[in-house]
CSV table of C-alpha atoms and ligand atoms in Angstrom, one decimal:
chain,number,residue,atom,x,y,z
A,1,UNK,CA,-0.3,-21.1,-39.1
A,2,UNK,CA,1.5,-22.0,-35.9
A,3,UNK,CA,1.6,-20.5,-33.1
A,4,UNK,CA,3.4,-20.0,-29.4
A,5,UNK,CA,1.0,-21.3,-26.7
A,6,UNK,CA,-0.6,-19.6,-24.2
A,7,UNK,CA,0.0,-19.7,-20.6
A,8,UNK,CA,-3.1,-19.2,-18.0
A,9,UNK,CA,-2.7,-19.7,-14.2
A,10,UNK,CA,-5.5,-20.4,-11.5
A,11,UNK,CA,-5.3,-17.9,-8.2
A,12,UNK,CA,-7.1,-17.9,-4.7
A,13,UNK,CA,-7.2,-18.7,-1.6
A,14,UNK,CA,-7.5,-22.0,-0.5
A,15,UNK,CA,-10.9,-24.2,-1.0
A,16,UNK,CA,-12.4,-20.9,-3.3
A,17,UNK,CA,-12.5,-23.7,-6.1
A,18,UNK,CA,-9.4,-23.2,-8.6
A,19,UNK,CA,-9.1,-27.1,-8.8
A,20,UNK,CA,-12.8,-27.3,-9.5
A,21,UNK,CA,-12.4,-24.9,-12.1
A,22,UNK,CA,-9.3,-26.0,-13.7
A,23,UNK,CA,-10.9,-29.1,-14.3
A,24,UNK,CA,-13.7,-27.9,-16.1
A,25,UNK,CA,-11.4,-25.6,-18.3
A,26,UNK,CA,-8.9,-28.5,-19.2
A,27,UNK,CA,-11.5,-30.9,-19.7
A,28,UNK,CA,-13.9,-28.4,-22.3
A,29,UNK,CA,-10.4,-27.5,-23.8
A,30,UNK,CA,-10.1,-31.3,-24.8
A,31,UNK,CA,-13.4,-31.2,-26.0
A,32,UNK,CA,-12.4,-28.2,-28.2
A,33,UNK,CA,-9.8,-30.1,-29.9
A,34,UNK,CA,-6.6,-29.2,-28.1
A,35,UNK,CA,-4.0,-31.2,-25.6
A,36,UNK,CA,-4.4,-28.5,-23.2
A,37,UNK,CA,-1.2,-28.9,-20.0
A,38,UNK,CA,-2.4,-29.2,-16.5
A,39,UNK,CA,-0.1,-28.2,-14.0
A,40,UNK,CA,-0.4,-27.7,-10.3
A,41,UNK,CA,2.1,-26.0,-8.2
A,42,UNK,CA,4.5,-26.8,-6.3
A,43,UNK,CA,4.9,-29.8,-8.6
A,44,UNK,CA,5.2,-31.1,-11.8
A,45,UNK,CA,9.1,-32.0,-11.9
A,46,UNK,CA,11.0,-34.5,-10.0
A,47,UNK,CA,12.5,-31.8,-8.3
A,48,UNK,CA,9.3,-29.5,-7.8
A,49,UNK,CA,8.1,-32.6,-6.4
A,50,UNK,CA,10.1,-33.2,-3.8
A,51,UNK,CA,10.2,-30.3,-2.4
A,52,UNK,CA,6.1,-30.2,-2.6
A,53,UNK,CA,6.7,-32.9,-0.5
A,54,UNK,CA,8.6,-30.9,2.2
A,55,UNK,CA,6.8,-27.9,1.8
A,56,UNK,CA,2.9,-29.8,2.8
A,57,UNK,CA,4.0,-32.3,4.7
A,58,UNK,CA,6.9,-30.0,6.9
A,59,UNK,CA,5.2,-31.6,10.0
A,60,UNK,CA,8.1,-31.1,13.1
A,61,UNK,CA,10.7,-29.3,10.9
A,62,UNK,CA,11.1,-25.8,10.9
A,63,UNK,CA,10.9,-23.7,7.9
A,64,UNK,CA,11.7,-20.4,8.5
A,65,UNK,CA,9.6,-18.1,6.4
A,66,UNK,CA,12.5,-16.9,3.8
A,67,UNK,CA,13.7,-20.9,3.5
A,68,UNK,CA,9.9,-21.5,2.8
A,69,UNK,CA,10.1,-18.5,0.0
A,70,UNK,CA,13.3,-20.4,-1.2
A,71,UNK,CA,12.0,-23.4,-1.5
A,72,UNK,CA,9.2,-22.4,-4.0
A,73,UNK,CA,11.4,-20.6,-5.7
A,74,UNK,CA,13.7,-23.7,-6.7
A,75,UNK,CA,10.3,-25.8,-7.6
A,76,UNK,CA,9.1,-23.5,-9.4
A,77,UNK,CA,11.8,-22.5,-11.3
A,78,UNK,CA,12.5,-26.4,-12.5
A,79,UNK,CA,9.3,-26.7,-13.8
A,80,UNK,CA,9.8,-23.3,-15.3
A,81,UNK,CA,12.6,-24.6,-17.3
A,82,UNK,CA,11.7,-28.5,-17.4
A,83,UNK,CA,8.0,-28.4,-18.6
A,84,UNK,CA,6.0,-24.7,-18.9
A,85,UNK,CA,8.6,-23.0,-21.6
A,86,UNK,CA,9.3,-25.7,-23.6
A,87,UNK,CA,5.0,-27.2,-24.0
A,88,UNK,CA,4.9,-23.1,-23.7
A,89,UNK,CA,7.2,-23.1,-27.7
A,90,UNK,CA,5.7,-26.2,-29.0
A,91,UNK,CA,2.4,-24.0,-29.0
A,92,UNK,CA,0.5,-25.7,-26.4
A,93,UNK,CA,-2.2,-24.1,-23.8
A,94,UNK,CA,-1.1,-24.5,-20.4
A,95,UNK,CA,-3.2,-24.4,-17.4
A,96,UNK,CA,-1.2,-24.0,-14.2
A,97,UNK,CA,-3.3,-24.3,-10.6
A,98,UNK,CA,-1.6,-21.3,-8.5
A,99,UNK,CA,1.6,-19.7,-9.7
A,100,UNK,CA,3.8,-16.7,-8.9
A,101,UNK,CA,0.4,-14.7,-7.4
A,102,UNK,CA,0.3,-16.9,-5.0
A,103,UNK,CA,4.0,-16.2,-3.5
A,104,UNK,CA,3.4,-11.9,-3.6
A,105,UNK,CA,0.0,-12.5,-1.7
A,106,UNK,CA,1.3,-15.7,0.7
A,107,UNK,CA,4.5,-15.0,1.2
A,108,UNK,CA,4.8,-11.5,1.0
A,109,UNK,CA,1.3,-9.8,1.4
A,110,UNK,CA,0.7,-12.4,4.2
A,111,UNK,CA,3.9,-13.2,6.0
A,112,UNK,CA,5.1,-10.3,5.1
A,113,UNK,CA,8.7,-10.1,3.3
A,114,UNK,CA,8.9,-7.5,0.5
A,115,UNK,CA,7.4,-7.5,-2.3
A,116,UNK,CA,10.5,-5.6,-4.5
A,117,UNK,CA,13.1,-8.7,-3.3
A,118,UNK,CA,10.3,-11.4,-4.0
A,119,UNK,CA,9.8,-10.0,-7.8
A,120,UNK,CA,13.5,-10.0,-8.2
A,121,UNK,CA,14.0,-13.9,-7.3
A,122,UNK,CA,11.0,-14.2,-8.7
A,123,UNK,CA,12.1,-12.9,-12.1
A,124,UNK,CA,15.4,-14.7,-11.7
A,125,UNK,CA,13.6,-18.3,-11.2
A,126,UNK,CA,10.9,-17.9,-14.1
A,127,UNK,CA,13.5,-16.0,-16.8
A,128,UNK,CA,10.9,-13.7,-16.6
A,129,UNK,CA,7.8,-15.2,-17.2
A,130,UNK,CA,4.7,-14.2,-17.6
A,131,UNK,CA,1.2,-15.6,-17.7
A,132,UNK,CA,-0.8,-14.4,-19.9
A,133,UNK,CA,-4.5,-14.9,-17.8
A,134,UNK,CA,-5.0,-15.3,-14.2
A,135,UNK,CA,-8.2,-16.0,-13.3
A,136,UNK,CA,-8.1,-15.1,-9.5
A,137,UNK,CA,-11.1,-16.3,-7.9
A,138,UNK,CA,-12.5,-14.3,-5.3
A,139,UNK,CA,-14.3,-15.7,-2.0
A,140,UNK,CA,-14.3,-14.7,1.5
A,141,UNK,CA,-12.2,-16.0,3.9
A,142,UNK,CA,-15.4,-17.8,5.8
A,143,UNK,CA,-17.3,-19.3,2.9
A,144,UNK,CA,-14.2,-21.2,1.7
A,145,UNK,CA,-13.3,-22.1,5.0
A,146,UNK,CA,-17.3,-23.7,5.1
A,147,UNK,CA,-16.3,-25.1,1.6
A,148,UNK,CA,-13.2,-26.5,2.6
A,149,UNK,CA,-14.2,-27.9,6.0
A,150,UNK,CA,-17.9,-28.2,6.2
A,151,UNK,CA,-17.7,-25.8,9.4
A,152,UNK,CA,-17.4,-22.3,9.6
A,153,UNK,CA,-13.8,-20.9,11.8
A,154,UNK,CA,-14.0,-21.1,15.8
A,155,UNK,CA,-13.4,-17.6,17.5
A,156,UNK,CA,-10.1,-19.1,19.0
A,157,UNK,CA,-6.9,-17.6,19.2
A,158,UNK,CA,-5.1,-19.7,16.8
A,159,UNK,CA,-8.4,-20.2,14.4
A,160,UNK,CA,-8.3,-16.0,14.7
A,161,UNK,CA,-4.8,-15.6,13.9
A,162,UNK,CA,-5.6,-18.5,11.0
A,163,UNK,CA,-9.0,-16.3,9.6
A,164,UNK,CA,-6.4,-13.0,9.3
A,165,UNK,CA,-3.8,-14.8,7.9
A,166,UNK,CA,-5.9,-15.8,5.3
A,167,UNK,CA,-7.8,-12.5,4.7
A,168,UNK,CA,-4.5,-10.7,4.0
A,169,UNK,CA,-4.2,-13.5,1.5
A,170,UNK,CA,-7.8,-12.4,-0.3
A,171,UNK,CA,-6.6,-8.7,0.2
A,172,UNK,CA,-3.2,-9.1,-1.1
A,173,UNK,CA,-4.0,-11.1,-4.8
A,174,UNK,CA,-7.2,-7.8,-4.8
A,175,UNK,CA,-4.0,-5.4,-5.0
A,176,UNK,CA,-2.4,-7.2,-7.1
A,177,UNK,CA,-5.5,-7.7,-9.5
A,178,UNK,CA,-5.7,-3.2,-9.1
A,179,UNK,CA,-2.0,-3.1,-10.2
A,180,UNK,CA,-2.6,-5.5,-13.1
A,181,UNK,CA,-5.8,-5.4,-14.3
A,182,UNK,CA,-5.0,-6.8,-17.9
A,183,UNK,CA,-3.3,-9.7,-16.8
A,184,UNK,CA,-4.9,-10.4,-13.4
A,185,UNK,CA,-9.3,-10.9,-13.9
A,186,UNK,CA,-11.2,-11.4,-10.8
A,187,UNK,CA,-14.0,-13.4,-10.7
A,188,UNK,CA,-16.7,-13.9,-8.3
A,189,UNK,CA,-16.3,-17.6,-6.7
A,190,UNK,CA,-19.6,-17.3,-4.7
A,191,UNK,CA,-22.1,-18.7,-7.3
A,192,UNK,CA,-22.5,-22.0,-7.8
A,193,UNK,CA,-19.4,-23.9,-9.9
A,194,UNK,CA,-21.1,-23.8,-13.2
A,195,UNK,CA,-22.0,-20.3,-13.1
A,196,UNK,CA,-18.4,-19.2,-12.0
A,197,UNK,CA,-17.1,-21.8,-14.7
A,198,UNK,CA,-19.6,-19.8,-17.4
A,199,UNK,CA,-17.1,-16.3,-16.4
A,200,UNK,CA,-13.6,-19.1,-16.4
A,201,UNK,CA,-14.6,-19.8,-19.8
A,202,UNK,CA,-15.7,-16.0,-21.3
A,203,UNK,CA,-12.0,-15.1,-19.7
A,204,UNK,CA,-10.4,-17.5,-21.0
A,205,UNK,CA,-12.1,-18.0,-24.6
A,206,UNK,CA,-11.5,-13.9,-25.1
A,207,UNK,CA,-7.4,-14.5,-24.5
A,208,UNK,CA,-7.0,-17.8,-26.7
A,209,UNK,CA,-9.1,-15.8,-29.5
A,210,UNK,CA,-6.5,-12.5,-28.6
A,211,UNK,CA,-3.3,-15.5,-28.9
A,212,UNK,CA,-5.1,-16.8,-32.5
A,213,UNK,CA,-5.6,-19.6,-31.0
A,214,UNK,CA,-8.7,-21.7,-33.1
A,215,UNK,CA,-11.6,-23.0,-30.8
A,216,UNK,CA,-13.4,-25.9,-32.2
A,217,UNK,CA,-16.5,-25.6,-29.9
A,218,UNK,CA,-19.5,-28.0,-30.2
B,301,ADP,N1,-18.3,-22.6,-6.8
B,301,ADP,C1,-18.4,-23.4,-5.8
B,301,ADP,N2,-20.0,-23.3,-5.2
B,301,ADP,C2,-20.0,-23.8,-4.0
B,301,ADP,N3,-18.7,-25.3,-3.7
B,301,ADP,C3,-17.4,-25.4,-4.4
B,301,ADP,C4,-17.0,-24.6,-5.8
B,301,ADP,N4,-16.7,-25.1,-6.2
B,301,ADP,C5,-15.6,-25.2,-5.7
B,301,ADP,N5,-16.8,-25.8,-4.5
B,301,ADP,C6,-16.2,-27.5,-3.9
B,301,ADP,O1,-15.2,-26.4,-2.5
B,301,ADP,C7,-14.3,-27.9,-2.1
B,301,ADP,C8,-13.0,-26.3,-2.5
B,301,ADP,O2,-13.0,-26.9,-4.1
B,301,ADP,P1,-11.4,-26.7,-4.2
B,301,ADP,O3,-12.0,-26.7,-5.9
B,301,ADP,O4,-10.3,-28.0,-4.5
B,301,ADP,O5,-11.0,-25.2,-4.1
B,301,ADP,P2,-9.1,-24.9,-4.5
B,301,ADP,O6,-8.3,-25.9,-5.4
B,301,ADP,O7,-9.7,-23.9,-4.8
B,301,ADP,O8,-8.9,-25.4,-3.0
B,301,ADP,C9,-14.4,-28.6,-2.7
B,301,ADP,O9,-15.3,-29.8,-2.5
B,301,ADP,C10,-15.0,-27.9,-4.2
B,301,ADP,O10,-16.4,-29.3,-4.4
B,302,MG,MG1,-6.8,-27.2,-5.6
Protein backbone atom coordinates (compact mmCIF):
# COMPACT_ATOMS: atom_id res chain seq x y z
CA UNK A 1 0.00 0.00 0.00
CA UNK A 2 1.33 3.43 -0.89
CA UNK A 3 1.24 6.07 1.81
CA UNK A 4 1.64 9.78 1.83
CA UNK A 5 4.82 10.82 3.55
CA UNK A 6 5.21 12.31 6.99
CA UNK A 7 6.46 15.77 7.88
CA UNK A 8 8.43 16.09 11.12
CA UNK A 9 9.89 19.35 12.42
CA UNK A 10 12.38 20.03 15.23
CA UNK A 11 12.21 23.20 17.28
CA UNK A 12 13.82 24.87 20.27
CA UNK A 13 16.18 27.68 21.22
CA UNK A 14 19.71 27.85 19.76
CA UNK A 15 22.06 25.13 21.06
CA UNK A 16 19.28 23.07 22.66
CA UNK A 17 20.36 20.06 20.58
CA UNK A 18 18.08 20.10 17.49
CA UNK A 19 20.78 19.39 14.91
CA UNK A 20 22.25 16.63 17.08
CA UNK A 21 18.86 14.89 17.31
CA UNK A 22 17.98 15.55 13.65
CA UNK A 23 21.22 13.89 12.62
CA UNK A 24 20.50 10.83 14.78
CA UNK A 25 16.95 10.67 13.47
CA UNK A 26 17.95 10.81 9.81
CA UNK A 27 20.64 8.17 10.33
CA UNK A 28 18.27 5.85 12.16
CA UNK A 29 15.50 6.23 9.58
CA UNK A 30 18.03 5.19 6.92
CA UNK A 31 18.95 2.16 9.00
CA UNK A 32 15.24 1.35 9.07
CA UNK A 33 15.12 1.24 5.27
CA UNK A 34 13.82 4.75 4.54
CA UNK A 35 15.18 7.61 2.47
CA UNK A 36 14.34 10.57 4.67
CA UNK A 37 14.72 14.06 3.29
CA UNK A 38 16.57 16.33 5.70
CA UNK A 39 16.15 20.10 5.49
CA UNK A 40 16.94 23.06 7.66
CA UNK A 41 15.30 26.45 7.69
CA UNK A 42 15.93 28.94 6.29
CA UNK A 43 17.36 27.15 3.26
CA UNK A 44 16.89 24.14 1.02
CA UNK A 45 16.32 25.85 -2.34
CA UNK A 46 18.51 28.24 -4.36
CA UNK A 47 16.34 31.19 -3.36
CA UNK A 48 15.99 30.11 0.27
CA UNK A 49 19.77 29.70 0.65
CA UNK A 50 20.27 33.25 -0.69
CA UNK A 51 17.73 34.52 1.84
CA UNK A 52 19.51 32.50 4.55
CA UNK A 53 22.74 34.33 3.73
CA UNK A 54 21.00 37.67 4.08
CA UNK A 55 19.37 36.69 7.36
CA UNK A 56 22.36 35.07 9.03
CA UNK A 57 25.12 37.42 7.78
CA UNK A 58 23.40 40.74 7.96
CA UNK A 59 26.56 42.60 8.98
CA UNK A 60 25.75 46.30 8.84
CA UNK A 61 22.60 45.80 6.72
CA UNK A 62 19.56 47.04 8.61
CA UNK A 63 16.66 44.58 8.63
CA UNK A 64 13.47 45.68 10.37
CA UNK A 65 11.43 43.12 12.32
CA UNK A 66 8.73 43.12 9.64
CA UNK A 67 11.23 42.79 6.81
CA UNK A 68 12.84 39.91 8.68
CA UNK A 69 9.48 38.15 8.98
CA UNK A 70 8.84 38.54 5.26
CA UNK A 71 12.27 37.19 4.36
CA UNK A 72 11.75 34.09 6.49
CA UNK A 73 8.35 33.57 4.90
CA UNK A 74 9.70 34.04 1.37
CA UNK A 75 12.35 31.39 2.02
CA UNK A 76 9.74 29.05 3.55
CA UNK A 77 7.25 29.51 0.76
CA UNK A 78 9.77 28.51 -1.89
CA UNK A 79 10.89 25.53 0.19
CA UNK A 80 7.34 24.26 0.69
CA UNK A 81 6.41 24.51 -3.01
CA UNK A 82 9.64 23.34 -4.52
CA UNK A 83 10.78 20.66 -2.08
CA UNK A 84 8.57 19.74 0.89
CA UNK A 85 5.21 19.22 -0.84
CA UNK A 86 6.61 17.09 -3.69
CA UNK A 87 8.56 14.97 -1.19
CA UNK A 88 5.54 14.37 1.05
CA UNK A 89 3.39 13.57 -1.97
CA UNK A 90 5.92 11.01 -3.12
CA UNK A 91 5.67 9.29 0.27
CA UNK A 92 8.94 10.38 1.85
CA UNK A 93 9.60 11.20 5.48
CA UNK A 94 10.65 14.85 5.63
CA UNK A 95 12.67 16.03 8.64
CA UNK A 96 13.05 19.80 8.95
CA UNK A 97 15.31 21.54 11.47
CA UNK A 98 13.05 24.53 12.33
CA UNK A 99 9.81 25.45 10.56
CA UNK A 100 7.01 27.90 11.25
CA UNK A 101 6.90 27.48 15.03
CA UNK A 102 10.27 29.27 15.00
CA UNK A 103 8.54 32.26 13.40
CA UNK A 104 5.93 32.37 16.15
CA UNK A 105 8.56 31.97 18.87
CA UNK A 106 11.14 34.46 17.55
CA UNK A 107 9.26 37.05 15.50
CA UNK A 108 6.00 36.70 17.46
CA UNK A 109 6.64 36.00 21.14
CA UNK A 110 10.19 37.37 21.34
CA UNK A 111 10.09 40.35 18.96
CA UNK A 112 6.45 41.15 19.54
CA UNK A 113 4.98 41.02 16.03
CA UNK A 114 1.24 40.21 16.17
CA UNK A 115 0.54 36.48 16.21
CA UNK A 116 -2.64 36.77 14.14
CA UNK A 117 -0.71 38.49 11.35
CA UNK A 118 1.95 35.77 11.50
CA UNK A 119 -0.74 33.09 11.25
CA UNK A 120 -2.34 34.68 8.21
CA UNK A 121 0.91 35.29 6.37
CA UNK A 122 2.34 31.91 7.28
CA UNK A 123 -0.76 30.14 5.99
CA UNK A 124 -0.40 32.06 2.74
CA UNK A 125 3.31 31.19 2.48
CA UNK A 126 2.86 27.47 3.17
CA UNK A 127 -0.55 26.80 1.55
CA UNK A 128 -1.61 25.76 5.04
CA UNK A 129 0.91 22.94 5.38
CA UNK A 130 1.07 21.75 9.01
CA UNK A 131 3.74 19.36 10.35
CA UNK A 132 2.50 15.92 11.39
CA UNK A 133 4.80 15.98 14.39
CA UNK A 134 6.85 18.75 15.98
CA UNK A 135 9.52 17.84 18.52
CA UNK A 136 10.20 20.75 20.85
CA UNK A 137 13.52 20.44 22.70
CA UNK A 138 13.11 22.41 25.89
CA UNK A 139 16.17 23.65 27.72
CA UNK A 140 17.00 26.55 30.07
CA UNK A 141 18.64 29.46 28.25
CA UNK A 142 21.76 29.38 30.44
CA UNK A 143 22.26 25.66 29.82
CA UNK A 144 21.89 26.18 26.07
CA UNK A 145 24.38 29.06 26.05
CA UNK A 146 26.85 26.95 27.94
CA UNK A 147 26.54 24.28 25.25
CA UNK A 148 27.02 26.85 22.53
CA UNK A 149 29.88 28.90 23.85
CA UNK A 150 31.17 26.92 26.81
CA UNK A 151 30.56 29.94 29.03
CA UNK A 152 27.77 31.23 31.23
CA UNK A 153 26.31 34.51 30.00
CA UNK A 154 27.91 37.64 31.44
CA UNK A 155 25.79 40.07 33.40
CA UNK A 156 26.21 43.24 31.36
CA UNK A 157 23.16 44.97 29.90
CA UNK A 158 23.55 43.61 26.38
CA UNK A 159 24.00 40.03 27.59
CA UNK A 160 20.99 40.39 29.85
CA UNK A 161 18.93 41.63 26.91
CA UNK A 162 20.03 38.62 24.88
CA UNK A 163 19.17 36.22 27.70
CA UNK A 164 15.75 37.87 28.13
CA UNK A 165 15.14 37.55 24.39
CA UNK A 166 15.91 33.82 24.40
CA UNK A 167 13.76 33.38 27.50
CA UNK A 168 10.83 34.87 25.61
CA UNK A 169 11.56 32.48 22.73
CA UNK A 170 11.55 29.52 25.11
CA UNK A 171 8.35 30.62 26.85
CA UNK A 172 6.77 31.27 23.46
CA UNK A 173 7.54 27.74 22.34
CA UNK A 174 6.02 26.30 25.52
CA UNK A 175 2.91 28.40 25.01
CA UNK A 176 2.60 27.07 21.44
CA UNK A 177 2.97 23.51 22.75
CA UNK A 178 0.27 24.03 25.35
CA UNK A 179 -2.08 25.28 22.61
CA UNK A 180 -1.37 22.38 20.27
CA UNK A 181 -0.33 19.45 22.47
CA UNK A 182 -1.21 16.73 19.95
CA UNK A 183 1.22 18.04 17.35
CA UNK A 184 3.93 19.72 19.45
CA UNK A 185 5.56 17.26 21.82
CA UNK A 186 7.89 18.73 24.41
CA UNK A 187 11.10 16.83 25.07
CA UNK A 188 13.34 17.62 28.04
CA UNK A 189 16.62 18.46 26.28
CA UNK A 190 18.70 18.56 29.47
CA UNK A 191 19.86 14.90 29.70
CA UNK A 192 22.70 13.54 27.56
CA UNK A 193 22.11 13.08 23.81
CA UNK A 194 21.47 9.31 24.06
CA UNK A 195 18.76 9.86 26.66
CA UNK A 196 17.12 12.64 24.62
CA UNK A 197 17.30 10.38 21.57
CA UNK A 198 15.18 7.72 23.28
CA UNK A 199 12.32 10.20 23.51
CA UNK A 200 12.93 11.53 19.96
CA UNK A 201 12.64 8.04 18.58
CA UNK A 202 9.71 6.98 20.75
CA UNK A 203 7.61 9.93 19.57
CA UNK A 204 8.71 9.61 15.95
CA UNK A 205 8.02 5.88 15.83
CA UNK A 206 4.56 6.47 17.27
CA UNK A 207 3.79 9.12 14.65
CA UNK A 208 5.09 7.00 11.76
CA UNK A 209 3.02 4.08 12.95
CA UNK A 210 -0.09 6.30 13.09
CA UNK A 211 0.62 7.18 9.45
CA UNK A 212 0.89 3.53 8.49
CA UNK A 213 4.63 3.73 7.84
CA UNK A 214 6.44 0.46 8.45
CA UNK A 215 9.89 0.36 10.06
CA UNK A 216 12.38 -2.36 9.45
CA UNK A 217 14.07 -1.99 12.87
CA UNK A 218 17.11 -4.16 13.32
N1 LIG B 1 21.79 16.39 25.11
C1 LIG B 1 22.94 17.09 25.05
N2 LIG B 1 23.71 17.24 26.14
C2 LIG B 1 24.86 17.96 26.09
N3 LIG B 1 25.34 18.56 24.97
C3 LIG B 1 24.60 18.47 23.85
C4 LIG B 1 23.38 17.72 23.83
N4 LIG B 1 22.86 17.77 22.58
C5 LIG B 1 23.72 18.52 21.85
N5 LIG B 1 24.78 18.92 22.60
C6 LIG B 1 25.91 19.78 22.18
O1 LIG B 1 25.45 21.14 22.28
C7 LIG B 1 25.86 21.90 21.15
C8 LIG B 1 24.62 22.42 20.41
O2 LIG B 1 23.92 21.30 19.85
P1 LIG B 1 23.16 21.41 18.46
O3 LIG B 1 22.58 20.08 18.18
O4 LIG B 1 24.04 22.01 17.41
O5 LIG B 1 22.01 22.46 18.85
P2 LIG B 1 21.02 23.30 17.92
O6 LIG B 1 21.00 22.65 16.56
O7 LIG B 1 19.70 23.21 18.62
O8 LIG B 1 21.54 24.69 17.89
C9 LIG B 1 26.74 20.97 20.32
O9 LIG B 1 28.07 21.19 20.68
C10 LIG B 1 26.28 19.59 20.72
O10 LIG B 1 27.30 18.63 20.58
MG1 LIG C 1 21.33 23.51 14.68
